[in-house]
Amino acid sequence: MAFQKGTLILADYTAKVKDTNEVFETTREADAKSGNVFDANVKYQPRLVSVGEAWVLKGLDDALLAASAGDKLTVEVPPEKGFGTRDPAKVRMIPLRKLGDDAEKVSVGDAIELDDRTGIIRFIGSGRVQVDFNHRFAGKTILYDVNVLKSLDTDQDKIMGLLRRRFPLDDSKLKFEIKGTQLDIAIPDEVLMMEGIQVVKRAIANEVFKFVSTLDKINFVESYTKAKPQEKPAEKKAEAAPAQPKAA
């Protein structure tokens, strides 16, 4: 039976550029290594997707809407349902000096930030630089190899999936408790000082309220453990100095 829009599912997948076979996104550690895109700081795990709600590219989203748990899919996503077609108007030639201190450092193929946009340098010469503000994969057909693992149907599974999406930690460190219409979420020690933690907490709350309709209150619990005092090494007792003979 096909998924309904808004169903939370877990999917394993690897995405490649069709004409070059370049791996640019994967949830699988083995594929990341074989595709030379492995990042030791990334936790490779199945992707949580709310089907039909633009959490992934439209071409993949459409395929997931027609899929069921356990399906294995090969999905071909054309540019118009992927990263868009190439727009020549997004390619600009600018004076090299506009890059300021970076003008002597950049080379063809580098990604740069300019006017609050990310662009790729395509050409440098005669004091000018050509910057392409199209998405890196604009005009490319994308191939997805997808394993649809399961849908998350219970409140417990939905909450765990949403926490795992925001906190890429081992499940053993993601703790929560449902008390009637209230949810208590323990903030893991590893993310207490994470930049933007307040924004992340708000995002988690909004998502949990959306997918678990029985809840009306969420508490985030932060715990701090008192550090144990370190034992000082035993000090040697000072030996009594020998008595000096009194002067006659």
mmCIF file with all atom_site columns, C-alpha atoms in Angstrom, residues 11 24 32 38 60 62 71 73 87 90 95 102 110 119 122 132 150 156 166 195 198 202 205 226 231:
data_model
loop_
_atom_site.group_PDB
_atom_site.id
_atom_site.type_symbol
_atom_site.label_atom_id
_atom_site.label_alt_id
_atom_site.label_comp_id
_atom_site.label_asym_id
_atom_site.label_entity_id
_atom_site.label_seq_id
_atom_site.pdbx_PDB_ins_code
_atom_site.Cartn_x
_atom_site.Cartn_y
_atom_site.Cartn_z
_atom_site.occupancy
_atom_site.B_iso_or_equiv
_atom_site.pdbx_formal_charge
_atom_site.auth_seq_id
_atom_site.auth_comp_id
_atom_site.auth_asym_id
_atom_site.auth_atom_id
_atom_site.pdbx_PDB_model_num
ATOM 1  C CA . ALA A 1 11  ? 15.003 5.279  3.803   1.00 0.00 ? 11  ALA A CA 1
ATOM 2  C CA . PHE A 1 24  ? 27.169 13.379 -3.890  1.00 0.00 ? 24  PHE A CA 1
ATOM 3  C CA . ALA A 1 32  ? 30.511 7.058  0.969   1.00 0.00 ? 32  ALA A CA 1
ATOM 4  C CA . PHE A 1 38  ? 33.380 9.721  3.227   1.00 0.00 ? 38  PHE A CA 1
ATOM 5  C CA . LEU A 1 60  ? 12.371 11.384 -5.262  1.00 0.00 ? 60  LEU A CA 1
ATOM 6  C CA . ASP A 1 62  ? 6.994  11.648 -6.065  1.00 0.00 ? 62  ASP A CA 1
ATOM 7  C CA . ASP A 1 71  ? 10.452 -1.459 -1.670  1.00 0.00 ? 71  ASP A CA 1
ATOM 8  C CA . LEU A 1 73  ? 13.770 1.588  -6.033  1.00 0.00 ? 73  LEU A CA 1
ATOM 9  C CA . ASP A 1 87  ? 19.990 29.530 -16.299 1.00 0.00 ? 87  ASP A CA 1
ATOM 10 C CA . LYS A 1 90  ? 23.029 33.289 -13.394 1.00 0.00 ? 90  LYS A CA 1
ATOM 11 C CA . PRO A 1 95  ? 36.246 42.265 -12.054 1.00 0.00 ? 95  PRO A CA 1
ATOM 12 C CA . ASP A 1 102 ? 40.726 36.447 -2.000  1.00 0.00 ? 102 ASP A CA 1
ATOM 13 C CA . ASP A 1 110 ? 36.400 27.002 -6.284  1.00 0.00 ? 110 ASP A CA 1
ATOM 14 C CA . GLY A 1 119 ? 28.914 30.595 -6.920  1.00 0.00 ? 119 GLY A CA 1
ATOM 15 C CA . ARG A 1 122 ? 34.413 28.912 -14.161 1.00 0.00 ? 122 ARG A CA 1
ATOM 16 C CA . ASP A 1 132 ? 28.352 30.589 -12.070 1.00 0.00 ? 132 ASP A CA 1
ATOM 17 C CA . LYS A 1 150 ? 9.815  1.260  7.128   1.00 0.00 ? 150 LYS A CA 1
ATOM 18 C CA . GLN A 1 156 ? 7.562  6.430  20.265  1.00 0.00 ? 156 GLN A CA 1
ATOM 19 C CA . ARG A 1 166 ? 18.363 16.783 14.860  1.00 0.00 ? 166 ARG A CA 1
ATOM 20 C CA . GLU A 1 195 ? 25.653 26.459 18.560  1.00 0.00 ? 195 GLU A CA 1
ATOM 21 C CA . GLN A 1 198 ? 17.629 27.026 21.098  1.00 0.00 ? 198 GLN A CA 1
ATOM 22 C CA . ARG A 1 202 ? 12.152 24.961 18.762  1.00 0.00 ? 202 ARG A CA 1
ATOM 23 C CA . ALA A 1 205 ? 9.030  20.969 19.331  1.00 0.00 ? 205 ALA A CA 1
ATOM 24 C CA . LYS A 1 226 ? 28.683 17.804 39.940  1.00 0.00 ? 226 LYS A CA 1
ATOM 25 C CA . GLU A 1 231 ? 42.120 13.179 45.225  1.00 0.00 ? 231 GLU A CA 1
#
